[in-house]
XYZ file of C-alpha atoms in Angstrom:
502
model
C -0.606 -35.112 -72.861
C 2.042 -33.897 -74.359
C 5.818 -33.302 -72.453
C 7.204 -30.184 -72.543
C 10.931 -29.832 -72.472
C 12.060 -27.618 -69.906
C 13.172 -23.987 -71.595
C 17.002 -23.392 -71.258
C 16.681 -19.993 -69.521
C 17.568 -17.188 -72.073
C 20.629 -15.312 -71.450
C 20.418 -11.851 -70.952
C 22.368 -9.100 -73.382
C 23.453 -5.875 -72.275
C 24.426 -2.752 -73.847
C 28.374 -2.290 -74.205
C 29.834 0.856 -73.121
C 28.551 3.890 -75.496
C 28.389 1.630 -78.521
C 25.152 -0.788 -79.811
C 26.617 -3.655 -79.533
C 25.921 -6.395 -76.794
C 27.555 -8.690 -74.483
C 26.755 -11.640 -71.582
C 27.041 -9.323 -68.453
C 28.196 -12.952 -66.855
C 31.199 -12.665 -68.690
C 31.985 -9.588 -68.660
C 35.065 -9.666 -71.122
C 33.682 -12.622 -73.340
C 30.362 -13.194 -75.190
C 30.047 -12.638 -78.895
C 33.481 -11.386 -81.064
C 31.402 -8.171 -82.501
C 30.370 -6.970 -79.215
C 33.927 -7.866 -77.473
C 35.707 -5.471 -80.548
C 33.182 -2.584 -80.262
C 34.132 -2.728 -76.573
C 37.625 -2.903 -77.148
C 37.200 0.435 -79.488
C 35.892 2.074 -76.589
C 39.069 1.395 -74.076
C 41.549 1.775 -76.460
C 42.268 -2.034 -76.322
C 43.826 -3.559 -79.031
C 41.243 -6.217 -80.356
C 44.052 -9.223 -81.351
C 45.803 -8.905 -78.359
C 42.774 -8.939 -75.787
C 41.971 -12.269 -78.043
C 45.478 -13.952 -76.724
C 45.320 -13.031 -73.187
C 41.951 -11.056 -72.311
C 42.264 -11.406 -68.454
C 45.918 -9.937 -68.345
C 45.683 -7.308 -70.715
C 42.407 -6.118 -70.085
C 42.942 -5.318 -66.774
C 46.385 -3.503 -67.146
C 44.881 -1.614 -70.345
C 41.430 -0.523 -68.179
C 44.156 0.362 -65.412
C 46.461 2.503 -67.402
C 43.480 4.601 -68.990
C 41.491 5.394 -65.661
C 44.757 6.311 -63.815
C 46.619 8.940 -67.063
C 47.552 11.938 -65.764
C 46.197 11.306 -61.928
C 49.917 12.335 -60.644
C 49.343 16.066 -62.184
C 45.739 16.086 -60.290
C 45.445 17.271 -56.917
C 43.485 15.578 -54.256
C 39.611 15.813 -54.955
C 37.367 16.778 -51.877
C 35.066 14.458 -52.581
C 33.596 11.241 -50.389
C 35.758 8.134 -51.383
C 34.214 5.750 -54.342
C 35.872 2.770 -52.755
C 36.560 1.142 -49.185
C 39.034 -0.967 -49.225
C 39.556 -3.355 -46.282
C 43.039 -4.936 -45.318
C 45.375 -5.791 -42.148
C 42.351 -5.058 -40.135
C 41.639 -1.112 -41.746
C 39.662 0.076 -43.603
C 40.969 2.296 -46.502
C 38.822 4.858 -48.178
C 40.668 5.303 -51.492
C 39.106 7.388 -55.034
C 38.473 5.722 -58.385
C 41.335 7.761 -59.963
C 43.780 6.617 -57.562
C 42.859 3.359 -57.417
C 43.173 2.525 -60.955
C 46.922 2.887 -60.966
C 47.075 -0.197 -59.086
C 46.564 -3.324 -61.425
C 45.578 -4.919 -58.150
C 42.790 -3.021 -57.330
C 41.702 -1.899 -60.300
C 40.990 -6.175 -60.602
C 39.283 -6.220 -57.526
C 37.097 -2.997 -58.285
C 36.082 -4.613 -61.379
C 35.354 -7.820 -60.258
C 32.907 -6.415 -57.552
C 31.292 -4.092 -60.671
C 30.489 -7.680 -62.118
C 29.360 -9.478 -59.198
C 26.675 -6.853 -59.108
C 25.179 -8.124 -62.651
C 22.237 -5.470 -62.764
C 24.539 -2.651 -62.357
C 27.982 -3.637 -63.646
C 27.247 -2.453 -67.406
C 25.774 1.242 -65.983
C 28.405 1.587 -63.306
C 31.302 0.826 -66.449
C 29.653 2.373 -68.268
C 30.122 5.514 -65.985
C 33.544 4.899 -65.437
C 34.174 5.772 -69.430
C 32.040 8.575 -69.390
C 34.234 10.364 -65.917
C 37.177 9.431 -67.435
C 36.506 11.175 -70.369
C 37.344 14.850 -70.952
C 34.867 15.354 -73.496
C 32.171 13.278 -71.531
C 29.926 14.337 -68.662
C 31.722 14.606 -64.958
C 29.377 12.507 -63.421
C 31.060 9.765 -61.663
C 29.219 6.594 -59.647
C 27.273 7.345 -56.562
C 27.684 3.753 -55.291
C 30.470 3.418 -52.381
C 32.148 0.023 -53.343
C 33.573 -2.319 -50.567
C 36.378 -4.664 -51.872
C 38.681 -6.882 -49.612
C 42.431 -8.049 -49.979
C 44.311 -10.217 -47.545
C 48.309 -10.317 -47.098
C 49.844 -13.067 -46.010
C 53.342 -11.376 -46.275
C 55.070 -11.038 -42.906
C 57.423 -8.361 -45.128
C 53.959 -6.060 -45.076
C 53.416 -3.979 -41.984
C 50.584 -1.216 -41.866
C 52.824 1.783 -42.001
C 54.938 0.293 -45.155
C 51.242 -0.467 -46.939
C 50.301 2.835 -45.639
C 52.848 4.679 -47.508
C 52.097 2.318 -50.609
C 48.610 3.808 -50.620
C 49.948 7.016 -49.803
C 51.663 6.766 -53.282
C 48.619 6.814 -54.801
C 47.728 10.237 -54.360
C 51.507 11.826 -54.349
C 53.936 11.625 -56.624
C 56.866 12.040 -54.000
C 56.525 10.732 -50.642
C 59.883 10.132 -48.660
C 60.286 6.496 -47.912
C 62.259 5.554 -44.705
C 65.227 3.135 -45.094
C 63.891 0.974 -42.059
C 59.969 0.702 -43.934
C 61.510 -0.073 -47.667
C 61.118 -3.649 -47.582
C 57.360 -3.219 -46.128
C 57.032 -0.993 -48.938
C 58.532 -3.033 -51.699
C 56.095 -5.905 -50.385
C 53.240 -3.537 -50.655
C 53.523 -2.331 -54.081
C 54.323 -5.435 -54.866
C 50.932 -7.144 -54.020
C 49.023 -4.095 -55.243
C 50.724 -4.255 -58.722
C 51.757 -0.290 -58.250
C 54.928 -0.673 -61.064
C 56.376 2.832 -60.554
C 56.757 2.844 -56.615
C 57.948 -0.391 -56.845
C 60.961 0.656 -59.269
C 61.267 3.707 -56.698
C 62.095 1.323 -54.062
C 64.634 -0.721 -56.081
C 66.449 2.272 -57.066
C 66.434 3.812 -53.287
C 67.772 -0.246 -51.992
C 70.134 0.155 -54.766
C 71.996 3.269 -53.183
C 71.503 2.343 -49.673
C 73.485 -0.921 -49.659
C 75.183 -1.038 -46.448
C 76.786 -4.038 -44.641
C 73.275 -4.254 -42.530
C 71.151 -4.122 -45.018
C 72.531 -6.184 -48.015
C 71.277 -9.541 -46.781
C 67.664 -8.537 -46.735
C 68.125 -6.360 -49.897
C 69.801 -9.388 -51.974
C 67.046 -11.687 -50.807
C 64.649 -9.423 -51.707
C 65.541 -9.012 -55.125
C 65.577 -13.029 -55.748
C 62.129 -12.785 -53.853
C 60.763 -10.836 -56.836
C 63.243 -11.608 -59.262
C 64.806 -8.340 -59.707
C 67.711 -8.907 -61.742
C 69.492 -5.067 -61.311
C 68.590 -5.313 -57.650
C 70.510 -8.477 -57.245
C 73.693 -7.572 -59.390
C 73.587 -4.363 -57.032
C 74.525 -6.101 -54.176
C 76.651 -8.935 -55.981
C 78.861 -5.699 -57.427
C 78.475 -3.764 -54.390
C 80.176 -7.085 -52.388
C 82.690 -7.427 -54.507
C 83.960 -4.465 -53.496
C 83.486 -4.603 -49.895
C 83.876 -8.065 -49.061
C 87.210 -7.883 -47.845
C 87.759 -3.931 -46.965
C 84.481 -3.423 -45.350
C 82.253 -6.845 -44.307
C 85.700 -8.654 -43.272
C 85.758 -6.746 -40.035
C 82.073 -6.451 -39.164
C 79.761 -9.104 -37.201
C 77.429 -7.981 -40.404
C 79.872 -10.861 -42.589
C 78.037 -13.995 -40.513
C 74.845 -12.607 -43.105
C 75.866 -13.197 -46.074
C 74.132 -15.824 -47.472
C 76.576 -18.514 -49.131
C 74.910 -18.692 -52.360
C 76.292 -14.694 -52.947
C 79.117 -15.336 -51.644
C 80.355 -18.064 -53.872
C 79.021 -15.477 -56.602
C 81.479 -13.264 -55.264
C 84.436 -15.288 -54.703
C 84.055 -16.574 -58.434
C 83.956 -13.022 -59.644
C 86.897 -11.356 -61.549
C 86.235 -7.687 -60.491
C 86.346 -9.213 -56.667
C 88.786 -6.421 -54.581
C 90.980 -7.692 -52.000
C 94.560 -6.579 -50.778
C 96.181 -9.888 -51.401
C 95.256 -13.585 -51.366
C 95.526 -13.841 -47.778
C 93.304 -10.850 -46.869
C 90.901 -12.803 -48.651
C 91.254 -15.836 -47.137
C 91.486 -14.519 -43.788
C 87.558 -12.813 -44.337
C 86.299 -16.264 -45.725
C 87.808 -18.136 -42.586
C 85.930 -15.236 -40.552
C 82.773 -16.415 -42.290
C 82.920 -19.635 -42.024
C 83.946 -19.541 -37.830
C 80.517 -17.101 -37.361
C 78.602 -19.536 -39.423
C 79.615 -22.129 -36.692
C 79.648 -19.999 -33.760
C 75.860 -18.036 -34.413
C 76.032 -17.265 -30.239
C 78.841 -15.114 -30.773
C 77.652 -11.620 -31.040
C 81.069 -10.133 -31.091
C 83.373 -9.785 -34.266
C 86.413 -12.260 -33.177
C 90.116 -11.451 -33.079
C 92.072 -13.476 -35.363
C 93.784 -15.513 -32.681
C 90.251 -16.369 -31.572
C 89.540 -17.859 -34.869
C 92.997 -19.541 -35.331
C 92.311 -20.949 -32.229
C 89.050 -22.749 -33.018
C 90.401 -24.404 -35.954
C 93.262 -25.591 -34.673
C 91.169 -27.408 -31.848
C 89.768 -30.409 -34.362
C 91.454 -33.022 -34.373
C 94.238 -33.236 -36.908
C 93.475 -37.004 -38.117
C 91.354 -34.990 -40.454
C 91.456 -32.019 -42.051
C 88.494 -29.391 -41.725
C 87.597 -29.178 -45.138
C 87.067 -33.217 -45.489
C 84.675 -33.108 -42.424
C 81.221 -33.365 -42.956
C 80.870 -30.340 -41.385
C 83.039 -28.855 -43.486
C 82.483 -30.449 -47.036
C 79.340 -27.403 -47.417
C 82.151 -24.651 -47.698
C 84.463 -26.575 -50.014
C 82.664 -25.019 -53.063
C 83.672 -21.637 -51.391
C 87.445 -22.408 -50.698
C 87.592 -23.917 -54.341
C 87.429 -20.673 -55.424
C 90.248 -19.126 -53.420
C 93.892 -18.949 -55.513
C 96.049 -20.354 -52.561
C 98.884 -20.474 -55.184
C 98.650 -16.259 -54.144
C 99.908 -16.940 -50.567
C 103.390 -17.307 -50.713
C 105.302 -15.419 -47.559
C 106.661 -17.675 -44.462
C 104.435 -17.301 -42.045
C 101.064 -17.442 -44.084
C 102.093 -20.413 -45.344
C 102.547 -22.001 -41.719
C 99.687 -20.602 -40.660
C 97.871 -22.795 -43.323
C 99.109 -25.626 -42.282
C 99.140 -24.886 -38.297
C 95.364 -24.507 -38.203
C 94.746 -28.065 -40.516
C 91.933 -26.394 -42.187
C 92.833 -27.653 -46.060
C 93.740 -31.076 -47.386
C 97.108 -31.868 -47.139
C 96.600 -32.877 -51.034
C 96.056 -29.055 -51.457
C 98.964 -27.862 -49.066
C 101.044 -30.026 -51.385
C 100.239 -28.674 -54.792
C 101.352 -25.194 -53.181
C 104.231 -25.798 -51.817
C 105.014 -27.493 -54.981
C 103.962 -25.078 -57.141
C 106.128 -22.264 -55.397
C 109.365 -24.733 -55.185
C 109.214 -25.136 -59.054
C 108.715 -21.779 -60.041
C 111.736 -20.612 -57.806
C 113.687 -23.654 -59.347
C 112.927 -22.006 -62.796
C 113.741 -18.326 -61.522
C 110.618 -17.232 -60.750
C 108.769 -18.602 -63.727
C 104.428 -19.581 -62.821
C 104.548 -22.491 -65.362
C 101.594 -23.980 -63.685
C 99.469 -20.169 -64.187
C 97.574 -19.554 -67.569
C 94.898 -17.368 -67.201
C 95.351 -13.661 -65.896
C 91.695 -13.318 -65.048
C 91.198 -16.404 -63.000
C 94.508 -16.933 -62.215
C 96.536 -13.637 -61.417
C 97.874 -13.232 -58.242
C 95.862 -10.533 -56.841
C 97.011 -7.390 -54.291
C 94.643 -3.989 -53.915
C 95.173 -0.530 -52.773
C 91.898 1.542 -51.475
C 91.641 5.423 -51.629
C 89.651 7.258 -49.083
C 88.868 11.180 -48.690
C 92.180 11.255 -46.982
C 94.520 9.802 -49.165
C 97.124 11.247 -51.167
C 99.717 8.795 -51.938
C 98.857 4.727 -51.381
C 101.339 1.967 -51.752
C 102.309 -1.462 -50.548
C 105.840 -3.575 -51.107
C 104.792 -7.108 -52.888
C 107.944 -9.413 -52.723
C 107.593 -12.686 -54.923
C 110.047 -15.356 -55.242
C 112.976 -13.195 -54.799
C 111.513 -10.147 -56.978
C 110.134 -6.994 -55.687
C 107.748 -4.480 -56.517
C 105.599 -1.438 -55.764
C 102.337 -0.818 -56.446
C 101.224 2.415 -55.893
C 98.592 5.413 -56.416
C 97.948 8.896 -56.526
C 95.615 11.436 -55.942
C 96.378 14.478 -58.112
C 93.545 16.465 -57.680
C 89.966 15.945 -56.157
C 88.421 13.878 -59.379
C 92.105 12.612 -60.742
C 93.783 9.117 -59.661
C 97.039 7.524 -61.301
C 97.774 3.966 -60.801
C 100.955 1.737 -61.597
C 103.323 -0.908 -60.508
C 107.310 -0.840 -60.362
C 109.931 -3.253 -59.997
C 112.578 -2.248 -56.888
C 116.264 -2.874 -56.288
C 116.174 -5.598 -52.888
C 119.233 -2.828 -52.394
C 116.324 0.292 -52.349
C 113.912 -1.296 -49.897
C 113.093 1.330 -47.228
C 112.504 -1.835 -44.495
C 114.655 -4.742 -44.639
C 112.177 -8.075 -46.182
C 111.157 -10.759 -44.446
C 112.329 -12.918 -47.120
C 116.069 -12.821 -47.762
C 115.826 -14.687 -50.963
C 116.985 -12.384 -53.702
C 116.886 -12.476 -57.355
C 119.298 -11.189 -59.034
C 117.919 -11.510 -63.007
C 117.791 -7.989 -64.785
C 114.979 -8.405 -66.085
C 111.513 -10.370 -65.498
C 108.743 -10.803 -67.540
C 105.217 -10.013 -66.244
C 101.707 -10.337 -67.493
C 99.442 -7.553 -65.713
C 96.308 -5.754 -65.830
C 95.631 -3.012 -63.934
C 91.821 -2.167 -62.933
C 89.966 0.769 -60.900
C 86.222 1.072 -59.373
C 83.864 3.977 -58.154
C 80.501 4.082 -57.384
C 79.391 7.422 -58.883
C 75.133 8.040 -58.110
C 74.260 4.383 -57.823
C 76.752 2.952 -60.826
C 79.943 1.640 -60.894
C 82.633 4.031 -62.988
C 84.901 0.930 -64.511
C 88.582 1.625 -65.701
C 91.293 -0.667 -67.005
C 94.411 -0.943 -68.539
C 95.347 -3.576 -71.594
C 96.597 -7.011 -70.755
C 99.834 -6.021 -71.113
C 103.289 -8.251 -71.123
C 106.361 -6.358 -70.101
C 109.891 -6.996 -69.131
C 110.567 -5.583 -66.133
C 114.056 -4.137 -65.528
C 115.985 -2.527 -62.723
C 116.358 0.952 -64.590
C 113.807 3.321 -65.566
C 112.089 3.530 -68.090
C 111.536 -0.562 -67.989
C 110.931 -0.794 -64.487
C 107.673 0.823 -64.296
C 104.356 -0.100 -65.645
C 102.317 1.250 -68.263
C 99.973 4.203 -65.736
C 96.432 3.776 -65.294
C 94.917 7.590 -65.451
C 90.932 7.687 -63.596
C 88.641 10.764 -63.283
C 85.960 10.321 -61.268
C 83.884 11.683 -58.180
C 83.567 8.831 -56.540
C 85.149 7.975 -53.052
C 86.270 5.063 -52.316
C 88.327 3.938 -55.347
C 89.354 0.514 -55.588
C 92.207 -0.007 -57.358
C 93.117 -3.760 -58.131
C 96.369 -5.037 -59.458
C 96.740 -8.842 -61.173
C 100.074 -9.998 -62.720
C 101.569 -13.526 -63.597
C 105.193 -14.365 -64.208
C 105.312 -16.394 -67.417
C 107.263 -19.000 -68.526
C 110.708 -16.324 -69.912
């Protein structure tokens, strides 16, 4: 009697698409290489580049062909093709919408193929509706397809309005629902919303939302949504945050971005400092729901211990990275400098190399011998124009020298900027300082720089590097004038200068 080997059972071909060629319905992107570029002719699919990633490309390819020109379509009254069930709904969406989401387009498909005996009619339906010069019948079969979200970001109403998306080309997205949204579109693969949303968190950076909107964007690695808010801070760090319980939210990792950055806006060194000391105190006090008064904050660094100093503690070593940043060499009045030592906050190493940085250059007439670099460097001072402002100055007095730096507003669009050395004999209020220098002239590095946000961009203007002696008559005792047209309001005007070795 003979033994019969059992018969591997035959594998089934199927008609692809409108063509005669064949494929394993099994596989439904995979089975022999004449049948998989026949198919490809009939999507539109380019045949080499299905070959390198067929999952990927396939899907995105099927998706952009069923969903062209859906957004000039109305709404069909017609019984939904597809129920899809999520966050405990059920959705009744139509093929034509669906296919703009890469998402669901996958998950339509997949449940096509699970159904082997009618996946290859039911696609091969699909082509025919989605072609204009094919019949209009479209498949009777109501397909049920599941998707669970684990995203806490992803609320009903925000994946609501996702879906609603699908069907409209503009639907208003609330402020309060755009990170539910972002989430959404996000999972469902639904590009064009998504890039709505970034563009809408873009110009809605406030001091309560930019947290959430920063981490967002490294969430999904959105590169123009996180320099948004790194060149939105920059400008309001100081002016805007430094006053608001909103600062305790900024997460350190942008702030140190910040801090390193040269376009950073501040009034002067110590306005700076002041907002990073702010930071730090609300780090350690998160109970505190009210923004403190600087005495408040004085007064809680000044209560360690002063065998130590603040920054050495281990408490404190996690900002040092932070205050490393800061150019302390920028403080240089009375009582700021007593202030840094009253509250025993820095190393005494660092106190040190300040006070002997200032006692050198006034030795050598005002000379920054230990300052190279204007952009990293520069001793920094701002002036900030609002709708109300006509004329903006401030008095900057430096080791016995004096100067204005001032702005004005010519017109509604037109701004001039510039800096200008003053007679000590000419100051409207008497100085703090009594030291006086008495040298006609004084060299100065500078750079003068200006910043508007204009529809969601920053408008950047700048003068040259420029190295000038300063005298005590005009024409030399001004600056060269730093002209800006723009619509934007605020402007941030920033000025950085150096006194080098003369």
């Amino acid at each position: 009697m003979k033994m019969l080997h059992p018969q591997k059972a035959r594998l089934e071909r199927q008609v692809v698409g409108s063509t005669n060629r064949w494929r394993f319905p099994r596989k439904p992107f995979s089975g022999d290489l004449l049948g998989l570029s026949q198919m490809c002719k009939a999507l539109s699919i380019d045949f080499e580049e299905f070959l390198k990633n067929p999952d990927r490309l396939c899907i995105s390819q099927i998706s952009k062909i069923f969903s062209e020109n859906v957004t000039n379509k109305g709404i069909q009254s017609r019984e939904a093709d597809v129920i899809l069930e999520c966050l405990g709904f059920k959705w009744e969406l139509h093929q034509p919408q669906l296919f703009q989401s890469e998402t669901l387009t996958r998950l339509y498909l997949a449940a096509l193929v699970r159904d082997t005996s009618h996946a290859p009619r039911e696609l091969e339906k699909l082509l025919r509706a989605q072609s204009p010069s094919k019949s209009k019948e479209r498949p009777p079969m109501k397909i049920i397809i599941s998707l669970k979200i684990n995203d806490p970001l992803v609320t009903r109403v925000a994946f609501a309005t996702a879906l609603k998306n699908l069907y409209l080309s503009e639907v208003e997205i609330n402020v309060d629902d755009v990170l539910g949204v972002l989430a959404s579109t996000h999972i469902l693969q639904f590009t064009n919303l998504f890039q709505r949303c970034v563009l809408l968190m873009m110009n809605k950076l406030t001091p309560s939302t930019i947290k959430n909107f920063y981490l967002a964007g490294c969430k999904y690695k959105e590169e123009q949504l996180i320099t948004a808010c790194k060149e939105w801070l920059e400008m309001n760090l100081v002016p805007l945050m430094g006053t608001q319980l909103y600062l305790r939210n900024i997460p350190q990792e942008l702030l140190l971005k910040v801090l390193k950055s040269p376009r950073l806006f501040t009034f002067s060194e110590f306005h700076l400092l002041k907002t990073i000391l702010f930071w730090v105190y609300l780090q350690l006090n998160y109970q505190v729901q009210t923004f403190p008064t600087y005495e408040t904050m004085l007064t809680f660094f000044s209560s360690f211990t002063r065998k130590c100093a603040f920054l050495d503690r281990e408490t404190g070593q996690i900002f040092m990275p932070l205050f490393l940043c800061l150019r302390l060499h920028g403080i240089n009045r009375g009582k700021e400098l007593e202030m840094l030592r009253h509250i025993n906050f820095f190393p005494e190493t660092w106190l040190v190399r300040v006070t002997a940085n200032h006692y050198h250059a006034l030795e050598s007439g005002g000379d920054m011998a230990h300052l190279k670099d204007l952009t990293t460097q520069a001793m920094r001072f701002g002036l900030l124009f609002n709708q109300e402002h006509t004329v903006s100055s401030q008095m900057i007095a430096i080791y016995g020298f004096f100067f204005e730096i001032k702005g004005v507003k010519h017109d509604a669009t037109s701004y001039s900027f510039y800096m200008q050395r003053i007679r000590h004999t000419d100051l409207k209020c008497p100085c703090e300082q009594s030291l006086v220098n008495l040298r006609a002239e004084r060299l100065v590095r500078y750079e003068i720089t200006a910043h508007a946000l204009v529809d969601g961009k920053w408008q950047d203007f700048r003068t040259n590097k420029v190295t000038q002696k300063f005298g005590l008559v005009k024409p030399s005792c001004r600056s060269q004038t730093l002209k800006v047209q723009t619509v934007g309001i605020p402007v941030y005007a920033s000025f950085a200068f150096i006194f080098p070795i003369s």
